[in-house]
Short mmCIF file of C-alpha atoms in Angstrom, two decimals:
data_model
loop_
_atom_site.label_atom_id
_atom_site.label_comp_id
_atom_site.label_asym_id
_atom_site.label_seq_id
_atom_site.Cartn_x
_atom_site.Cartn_y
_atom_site.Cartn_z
CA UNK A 680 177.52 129.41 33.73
CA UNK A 681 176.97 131.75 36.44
CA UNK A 682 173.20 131.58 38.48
CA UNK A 683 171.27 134.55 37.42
CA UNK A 684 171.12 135.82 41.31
CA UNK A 685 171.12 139.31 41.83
CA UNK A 686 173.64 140.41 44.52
CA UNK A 687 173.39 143.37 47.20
CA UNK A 688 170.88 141.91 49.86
CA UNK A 689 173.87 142.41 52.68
CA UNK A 690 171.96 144.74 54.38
CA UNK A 691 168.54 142.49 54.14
CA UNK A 692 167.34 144.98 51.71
CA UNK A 693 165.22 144.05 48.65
CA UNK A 694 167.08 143.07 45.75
CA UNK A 695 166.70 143.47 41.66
CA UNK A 696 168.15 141.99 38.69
CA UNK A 697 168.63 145.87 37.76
CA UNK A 698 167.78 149.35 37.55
CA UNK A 699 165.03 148.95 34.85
CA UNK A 700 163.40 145.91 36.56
CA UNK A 701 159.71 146.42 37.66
CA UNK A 702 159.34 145.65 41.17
CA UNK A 703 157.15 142.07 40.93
CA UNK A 704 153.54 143.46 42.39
CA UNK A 705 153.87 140.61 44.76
CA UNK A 706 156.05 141.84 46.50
CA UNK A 707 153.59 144.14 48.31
CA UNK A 708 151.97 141.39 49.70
CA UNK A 709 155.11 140.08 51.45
CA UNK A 710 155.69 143.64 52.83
CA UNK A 711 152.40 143.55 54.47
CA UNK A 712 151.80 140.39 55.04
CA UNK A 713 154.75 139.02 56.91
CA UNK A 714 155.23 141.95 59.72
CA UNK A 715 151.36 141.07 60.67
CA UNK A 716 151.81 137.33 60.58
CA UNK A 717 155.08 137.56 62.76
CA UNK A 718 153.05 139.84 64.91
CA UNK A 719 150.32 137.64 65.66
CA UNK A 720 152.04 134.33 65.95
CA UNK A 721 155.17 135.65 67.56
CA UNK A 722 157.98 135.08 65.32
CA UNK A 723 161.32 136.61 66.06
CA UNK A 724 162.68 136.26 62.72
CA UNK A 725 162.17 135.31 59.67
CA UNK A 726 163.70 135.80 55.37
CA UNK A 727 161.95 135.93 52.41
CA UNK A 728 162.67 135.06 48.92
CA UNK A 729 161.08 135.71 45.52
CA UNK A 730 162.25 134.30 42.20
CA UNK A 731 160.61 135.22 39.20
CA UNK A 732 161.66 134.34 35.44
CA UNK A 733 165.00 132.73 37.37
CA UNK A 734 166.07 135.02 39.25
CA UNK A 735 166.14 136.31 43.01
CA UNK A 736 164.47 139.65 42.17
CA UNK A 737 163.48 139.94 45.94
CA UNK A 738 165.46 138.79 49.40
CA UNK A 739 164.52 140.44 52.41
CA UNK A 740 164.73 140.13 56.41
CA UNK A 741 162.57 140.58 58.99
CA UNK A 742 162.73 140.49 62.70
CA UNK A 743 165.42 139.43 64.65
CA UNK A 744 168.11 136.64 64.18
CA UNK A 745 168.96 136.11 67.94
CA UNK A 746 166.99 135.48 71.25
CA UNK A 747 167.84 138.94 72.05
CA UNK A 748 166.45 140.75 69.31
CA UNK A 749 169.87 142.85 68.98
CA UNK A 750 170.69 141.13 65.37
CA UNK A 751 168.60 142.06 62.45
CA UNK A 752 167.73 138.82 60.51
CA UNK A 753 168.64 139.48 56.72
CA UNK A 754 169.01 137.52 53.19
CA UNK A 755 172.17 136.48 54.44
CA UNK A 756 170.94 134.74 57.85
CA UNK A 757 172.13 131.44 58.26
CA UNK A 758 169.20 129.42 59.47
CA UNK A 759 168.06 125.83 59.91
CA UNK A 760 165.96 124.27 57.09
CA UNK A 761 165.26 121.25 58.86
CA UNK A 762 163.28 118.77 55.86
CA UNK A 763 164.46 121.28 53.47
CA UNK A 764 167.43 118.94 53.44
CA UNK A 765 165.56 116.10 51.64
CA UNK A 766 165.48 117.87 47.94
CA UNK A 767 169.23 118.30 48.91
CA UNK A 768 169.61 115.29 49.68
CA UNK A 769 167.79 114.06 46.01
CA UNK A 770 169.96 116.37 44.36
CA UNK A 771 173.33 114.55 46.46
CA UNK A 772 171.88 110.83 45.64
CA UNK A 773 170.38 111.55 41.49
CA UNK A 774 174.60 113.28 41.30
CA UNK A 775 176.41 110.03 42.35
CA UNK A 776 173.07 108.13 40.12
CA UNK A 777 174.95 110.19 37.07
CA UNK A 778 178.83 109.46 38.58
CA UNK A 779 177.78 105.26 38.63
CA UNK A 780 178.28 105.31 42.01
CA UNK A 781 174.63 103.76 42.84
CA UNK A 782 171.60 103.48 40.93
CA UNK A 783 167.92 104.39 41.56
CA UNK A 784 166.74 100.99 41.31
CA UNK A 785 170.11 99.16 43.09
CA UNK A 786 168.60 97.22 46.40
CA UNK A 787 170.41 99.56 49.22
CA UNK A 788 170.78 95.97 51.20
CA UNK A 789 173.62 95.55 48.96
CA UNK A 790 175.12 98.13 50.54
CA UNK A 791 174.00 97.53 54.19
CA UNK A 792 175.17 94.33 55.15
CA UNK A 793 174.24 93.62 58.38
CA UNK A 794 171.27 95.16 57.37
CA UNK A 795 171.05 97.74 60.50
CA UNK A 796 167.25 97.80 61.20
CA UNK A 797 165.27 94.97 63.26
CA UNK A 798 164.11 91.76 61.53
CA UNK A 799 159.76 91.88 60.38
CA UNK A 800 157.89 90.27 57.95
CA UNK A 801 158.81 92.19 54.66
CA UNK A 802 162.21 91.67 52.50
CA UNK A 803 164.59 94.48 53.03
CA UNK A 804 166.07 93.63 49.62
CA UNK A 805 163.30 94.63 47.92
CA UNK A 806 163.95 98.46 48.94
CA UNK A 807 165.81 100.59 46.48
CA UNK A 808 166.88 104.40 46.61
CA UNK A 809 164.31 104.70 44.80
CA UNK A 810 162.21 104.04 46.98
CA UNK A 811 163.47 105.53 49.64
CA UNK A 812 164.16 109.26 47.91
CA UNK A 813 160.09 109.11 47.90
CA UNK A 814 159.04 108.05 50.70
CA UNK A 815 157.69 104.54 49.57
CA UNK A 816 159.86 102.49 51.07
CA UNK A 817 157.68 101.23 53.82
CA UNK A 818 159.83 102.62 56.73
CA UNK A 819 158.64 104.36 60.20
CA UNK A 820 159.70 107.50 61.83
CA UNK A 821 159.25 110.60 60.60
CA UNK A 822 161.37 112.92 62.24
CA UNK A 823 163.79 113.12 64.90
CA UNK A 824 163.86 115.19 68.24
CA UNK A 825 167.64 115.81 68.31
CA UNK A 826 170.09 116.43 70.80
CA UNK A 827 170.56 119.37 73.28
CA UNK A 828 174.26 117.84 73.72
CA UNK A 829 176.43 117.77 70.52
CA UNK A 830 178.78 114.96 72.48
CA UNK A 831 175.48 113.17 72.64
CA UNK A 832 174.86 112.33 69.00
CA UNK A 833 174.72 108.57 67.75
CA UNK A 834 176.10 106.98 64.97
CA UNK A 835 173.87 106.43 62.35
CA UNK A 836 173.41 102.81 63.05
CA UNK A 837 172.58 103.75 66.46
CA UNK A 838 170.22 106.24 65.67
CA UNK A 839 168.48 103.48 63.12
CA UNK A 840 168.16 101.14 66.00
CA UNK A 841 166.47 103.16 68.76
CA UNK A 842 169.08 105.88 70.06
CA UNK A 843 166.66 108.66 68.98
CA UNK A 844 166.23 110.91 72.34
CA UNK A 845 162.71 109.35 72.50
CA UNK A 846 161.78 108.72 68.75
CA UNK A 847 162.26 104.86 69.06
CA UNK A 848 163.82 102.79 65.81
CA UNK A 849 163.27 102.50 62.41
CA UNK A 850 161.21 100.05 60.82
CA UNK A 851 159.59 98.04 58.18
CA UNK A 852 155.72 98.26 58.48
CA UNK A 853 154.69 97.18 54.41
CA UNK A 854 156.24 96.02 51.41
CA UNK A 855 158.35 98.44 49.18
CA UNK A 856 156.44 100.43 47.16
CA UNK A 857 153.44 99.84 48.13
CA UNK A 858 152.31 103.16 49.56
CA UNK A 859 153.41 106.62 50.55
CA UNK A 860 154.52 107.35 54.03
CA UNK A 861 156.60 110.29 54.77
CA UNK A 862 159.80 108.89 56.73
CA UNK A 863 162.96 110.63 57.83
CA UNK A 864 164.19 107.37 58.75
CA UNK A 865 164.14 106.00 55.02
CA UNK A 866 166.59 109.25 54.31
CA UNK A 867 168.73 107.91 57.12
CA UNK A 868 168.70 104.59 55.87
CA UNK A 869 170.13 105.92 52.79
CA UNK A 870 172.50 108.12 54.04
CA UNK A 871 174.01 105.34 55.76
CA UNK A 872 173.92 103.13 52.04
CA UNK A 873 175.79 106.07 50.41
CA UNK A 874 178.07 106.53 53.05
CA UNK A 875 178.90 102.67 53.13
CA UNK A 876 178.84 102.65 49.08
CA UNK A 877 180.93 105.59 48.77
CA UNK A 878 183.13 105.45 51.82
CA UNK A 879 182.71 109.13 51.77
CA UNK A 880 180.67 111.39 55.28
CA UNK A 881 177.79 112.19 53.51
CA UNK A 882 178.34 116.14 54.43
CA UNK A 883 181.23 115.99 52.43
CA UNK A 884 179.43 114.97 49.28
CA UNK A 885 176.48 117.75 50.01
CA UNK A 886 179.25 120.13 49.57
CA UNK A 887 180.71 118.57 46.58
CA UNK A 888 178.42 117.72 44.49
CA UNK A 889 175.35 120.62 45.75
CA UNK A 890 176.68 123.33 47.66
CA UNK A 891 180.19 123.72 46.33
CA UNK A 892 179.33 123.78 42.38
CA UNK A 893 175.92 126.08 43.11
CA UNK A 894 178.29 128.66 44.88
CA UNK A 895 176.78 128.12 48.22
CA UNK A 896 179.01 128.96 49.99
CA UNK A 897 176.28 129.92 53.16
CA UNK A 898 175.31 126.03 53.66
CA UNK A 899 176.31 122.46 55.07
CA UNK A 900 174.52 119.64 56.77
CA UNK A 901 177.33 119.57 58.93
CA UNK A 902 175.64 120.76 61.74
CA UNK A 903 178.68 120.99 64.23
CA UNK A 904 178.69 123.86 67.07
CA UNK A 905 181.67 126.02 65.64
CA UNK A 906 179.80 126.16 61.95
CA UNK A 907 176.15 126.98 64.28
CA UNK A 908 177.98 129.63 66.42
CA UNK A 909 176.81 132.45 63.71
CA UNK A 910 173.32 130.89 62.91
CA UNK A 911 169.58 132.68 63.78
CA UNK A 912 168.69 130.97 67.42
CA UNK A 913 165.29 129.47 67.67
CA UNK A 914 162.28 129.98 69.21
CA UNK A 915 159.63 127.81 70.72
CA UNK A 916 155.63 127.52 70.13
CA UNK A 917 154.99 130.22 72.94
CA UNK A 918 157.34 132.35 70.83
CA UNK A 919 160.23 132.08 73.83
CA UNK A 920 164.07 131.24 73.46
CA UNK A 921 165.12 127.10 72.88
CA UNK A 922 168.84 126.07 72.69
CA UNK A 923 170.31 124.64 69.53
CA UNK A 924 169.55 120.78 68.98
CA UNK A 925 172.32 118.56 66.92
CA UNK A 926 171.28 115.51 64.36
CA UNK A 927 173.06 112.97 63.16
CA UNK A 928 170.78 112.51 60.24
CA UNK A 929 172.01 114.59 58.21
CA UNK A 930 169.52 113.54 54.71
CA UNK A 931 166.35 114.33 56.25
CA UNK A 932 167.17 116.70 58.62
CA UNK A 933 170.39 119.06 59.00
CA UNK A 934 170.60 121.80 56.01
CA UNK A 935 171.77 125.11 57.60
CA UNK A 936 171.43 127.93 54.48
CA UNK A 937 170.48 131.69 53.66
CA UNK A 938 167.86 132.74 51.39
CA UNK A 939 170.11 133.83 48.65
CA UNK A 940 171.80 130.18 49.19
CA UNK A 941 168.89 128.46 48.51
CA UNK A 942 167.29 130.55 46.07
CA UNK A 943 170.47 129.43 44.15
CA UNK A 944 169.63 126.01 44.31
CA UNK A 945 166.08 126.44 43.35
CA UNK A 946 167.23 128.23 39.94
CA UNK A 947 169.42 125.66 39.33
CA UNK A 948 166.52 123.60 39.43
CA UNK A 949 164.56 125.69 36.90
CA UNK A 950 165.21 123.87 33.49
CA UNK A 951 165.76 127.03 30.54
CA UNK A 952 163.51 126.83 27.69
CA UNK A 953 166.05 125.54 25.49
CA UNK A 954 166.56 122.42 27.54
CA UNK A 955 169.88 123.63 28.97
CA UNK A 956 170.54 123.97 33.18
CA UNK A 957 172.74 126.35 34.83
CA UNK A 958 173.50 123.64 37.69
CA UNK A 959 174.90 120.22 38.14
CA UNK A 960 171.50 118.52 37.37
CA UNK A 961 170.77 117.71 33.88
CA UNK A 962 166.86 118.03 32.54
CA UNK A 963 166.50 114.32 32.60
CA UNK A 964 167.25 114.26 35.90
CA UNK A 965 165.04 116.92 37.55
CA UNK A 966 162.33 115.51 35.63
CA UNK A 967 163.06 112.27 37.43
CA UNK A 968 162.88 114.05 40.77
CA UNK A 969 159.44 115.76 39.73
CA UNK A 970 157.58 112.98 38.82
CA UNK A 971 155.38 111.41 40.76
CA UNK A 972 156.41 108.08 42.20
CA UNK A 973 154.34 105.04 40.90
CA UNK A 974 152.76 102.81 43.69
CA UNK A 975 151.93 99.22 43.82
CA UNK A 976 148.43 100.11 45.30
CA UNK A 977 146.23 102.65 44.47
CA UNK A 978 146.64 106.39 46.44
CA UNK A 979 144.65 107.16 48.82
CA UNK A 980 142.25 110.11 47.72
CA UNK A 981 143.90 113.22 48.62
CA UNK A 982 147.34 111.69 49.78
CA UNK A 983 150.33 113.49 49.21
CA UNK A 984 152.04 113.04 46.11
CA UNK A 985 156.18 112.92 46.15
CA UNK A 986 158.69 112.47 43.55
CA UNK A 987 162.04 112.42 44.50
CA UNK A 988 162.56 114.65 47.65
CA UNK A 989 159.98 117.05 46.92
CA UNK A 990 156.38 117.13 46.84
CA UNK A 991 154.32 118.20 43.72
CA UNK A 992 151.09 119.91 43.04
CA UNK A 993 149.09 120.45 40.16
CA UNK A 994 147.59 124.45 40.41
CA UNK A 995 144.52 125.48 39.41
CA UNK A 996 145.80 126.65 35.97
CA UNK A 997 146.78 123.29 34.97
CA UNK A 998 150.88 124.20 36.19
CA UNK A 999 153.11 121.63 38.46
CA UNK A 1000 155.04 123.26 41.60
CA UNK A 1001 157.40 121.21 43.57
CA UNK A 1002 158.29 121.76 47.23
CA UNK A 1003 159.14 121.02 50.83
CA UNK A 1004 158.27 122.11 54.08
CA UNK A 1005 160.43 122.21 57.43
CA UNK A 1006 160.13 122.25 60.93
CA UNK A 1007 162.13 121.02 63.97
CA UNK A 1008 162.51 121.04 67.72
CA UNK A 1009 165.73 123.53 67.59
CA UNK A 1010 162.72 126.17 67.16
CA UNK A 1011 162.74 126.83 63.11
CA UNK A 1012 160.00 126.88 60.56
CA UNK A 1013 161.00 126.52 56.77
CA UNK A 1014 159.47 126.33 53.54
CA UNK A 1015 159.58 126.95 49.70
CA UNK A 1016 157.62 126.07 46.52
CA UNK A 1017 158.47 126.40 42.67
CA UNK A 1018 157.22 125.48 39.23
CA UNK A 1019 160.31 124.72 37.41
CA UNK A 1020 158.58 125.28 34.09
CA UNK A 1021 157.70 128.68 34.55
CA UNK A 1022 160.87 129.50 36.76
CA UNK A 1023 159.50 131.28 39.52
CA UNK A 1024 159.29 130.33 43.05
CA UNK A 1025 158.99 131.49 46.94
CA UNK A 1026 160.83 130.59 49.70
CA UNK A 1027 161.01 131.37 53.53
CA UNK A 1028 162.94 130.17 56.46
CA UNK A 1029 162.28 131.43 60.18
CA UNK A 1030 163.13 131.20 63.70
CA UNK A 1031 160.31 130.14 65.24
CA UNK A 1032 158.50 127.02 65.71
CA UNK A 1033 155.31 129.42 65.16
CA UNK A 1034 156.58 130.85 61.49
CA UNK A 1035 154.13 127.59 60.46
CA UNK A 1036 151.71 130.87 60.37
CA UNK A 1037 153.98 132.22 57.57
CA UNK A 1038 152.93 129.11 55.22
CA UNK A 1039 149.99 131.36 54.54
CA UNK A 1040 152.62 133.37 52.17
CA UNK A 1041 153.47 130.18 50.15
CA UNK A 1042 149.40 129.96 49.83
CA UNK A 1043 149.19 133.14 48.71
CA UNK A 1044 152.14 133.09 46.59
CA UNK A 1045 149.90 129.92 44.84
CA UNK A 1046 147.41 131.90 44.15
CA UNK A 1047 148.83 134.76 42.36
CA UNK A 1048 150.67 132.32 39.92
CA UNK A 1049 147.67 130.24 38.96
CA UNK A 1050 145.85 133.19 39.31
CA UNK A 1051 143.27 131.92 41.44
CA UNK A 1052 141.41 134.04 44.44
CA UNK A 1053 143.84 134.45 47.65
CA UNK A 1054 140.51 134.85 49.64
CA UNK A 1055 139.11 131.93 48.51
CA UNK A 1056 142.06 130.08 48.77
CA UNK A 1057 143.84 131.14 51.87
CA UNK A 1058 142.18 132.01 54.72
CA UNK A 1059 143.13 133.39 57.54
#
């Protein structure tokens, strides 16, 4: 079945699901917020997306794509989504889950033998991918610097050991499952267990099993210099040019997309209200990604709370929204939240390291859907 994604956003123009369609009233709020908050925090570019009753009723550009501000940024911008790559990377682990190919609760040290990270006081068999798709699997580093020099990168076992441009090595600092700690080296541990498991480059699954049935045909976590050459170029904190950076870990860290690209994958993850899905994922298993994983100790009073590669809230009107946030040293600034139930959603990628300021239209985007008071809320 085909993703209800309304096409004609070439141009970065708005787009509708058709003539008739009422333009969502929120969408005046992007229109004037986003040109002020790229004003005052410097942002050279930046896309927006709004889904509402599953579909992309709204996918528009803003700024500038390149360091010269010569190329327009539109819907179709290819731009780096940085930790946006974890849900992807749920969505590539929960697929081969449904194929056999591992399972949620296997220990990955089955797969990782020698096991690649340094010897410490906790039992490396007792981590699963469970455990590692939510961040409880008791393993440091939480995200990676990259590398100016694409000749440069590691191999994954490198990079798990130390070669990290400065980030130092992955490691065990508790017992699995025993609390929350956000770590992109737990989603390069398992990239390494799938690729081992599998004997298949883990980009080559994304496409696959995520991008290739979902019709995106705008993404990879490749991340190789030819398949960069036409991406937006960052931007640093002081809002000026910084070159590309390359990762080799590619689960927590590498998604290049578009708006409409990723819009696709977040109606795909919007379960109808007869049960059915319109992606790969079945309803069992996105409510397996959405629920909030159980910890041997109790959580910490206002700790994050993660499921499987995204986190989750709980709204003011009683509704659950799952998302991600993204940001890296390449100069981008990503981030999107839905609630699956009522299948609407927001989503924004940017350019600059300072488009952290646009988070404030995710916030306000919260608001209007629980219909609580943006002042209140989300100040400025």
């Amino acid at each position: 079945m085909a993703l209800a994604l309304a096409c004609g956003a070439a141009t970065g123009a708005p787009v509708s699901s058709g003539a008739d369609t009422p333009t969502p009233a929120f969408v005046a709020t992007i229109e004037s917020e986003v040109p002020a908050l790229m004003q005052s925090a410097k942002i050279q570019g930046a896309a927006v997306g709004l889904i509402v009753d599953g579909e992309l009723v709204y996918a528009k550009g803003f700024g500038f794509a390149d360091h010269a501000g010569k190329v327009p940024a539109t819907a179709e911008t290819v731009f780096l989504a940085a930790s946006l790559s974890k849900p992807i990377a749920a969505w590539v682990a929960m697929s081969l889950v449904e194929q056999g190919k591992i399972r949620l609760e296997q220990p990955v040290a089955e797969l990782l033998s020698p096991w690649p990270l340094a010897a410490s006081q906790f039992d490396p068999r007792a981590i699963t991918f469970r455990h590692l798709l939510s961040h409880t699997a008791g393993t440091t580093l939480g995200g990676y610097q990259g590398w100016l020099d694409f000749k440069e990168l590691p191999t994954l076992e490198e990079s798990l050991a130390g070669k990290t441009n400065g980030r130092g090595a992955v490691e065990l600092f508790a017992p699995a499952g025993a609390q929350f700690q956000y770590s992109g080296g737990g989603y390069t541990l398992m990239q390494l267990a799938i690729e081992r498991g599998t004997k298949r480059k883990y980009s080559e699954l994304a496409q696959e099993l995520v991008f290739g049935p979902l019709g995106m045909k705008h993404s990879s976590v490749a991340m190789t210099p030819p398949l960069l050459a036409g991406a937006a170029q960052g931007h640093g904190d002081d809002g000026s040019p910084v070159p590309m950076r390359y990762y080799v870990e590619q689960a927590p860290s590498t998604l290049s997309t578009t708006v409409e690209d990723f819009s696709r994958w977040m109606i795909a993850g919007m379960a109808n209200a007869d049960g059915t899905t319109i992606g790969p994922m079945s309803r069992q298993q996105l409510a397996q990604m959405f629920e909030p994983a159980k910890l041997s100790t109790e959580r910490a009073p206002g700790a994050a709370v993660y499921g499987l590669g995204h986190f989750i809230q709980r709204l003011s009107d009683g509704s659950t929204a799952v998302g991600h946030d993204g940001r890296n040293q390449a100069g981008f600034r990503a981030n999107f939240l839905m609630r699956p139930q009522q299948r609407d959603g927001i989503v924004f990628f940017s350019n600059s390291r300072t488009g952290l300021a646009l988070d404030r239209i995710i916030c306000l985007w919260t608001a209007d859907a629980a219909k609580a008071d943006p002042v209140a809320n989300c100040k400025k």
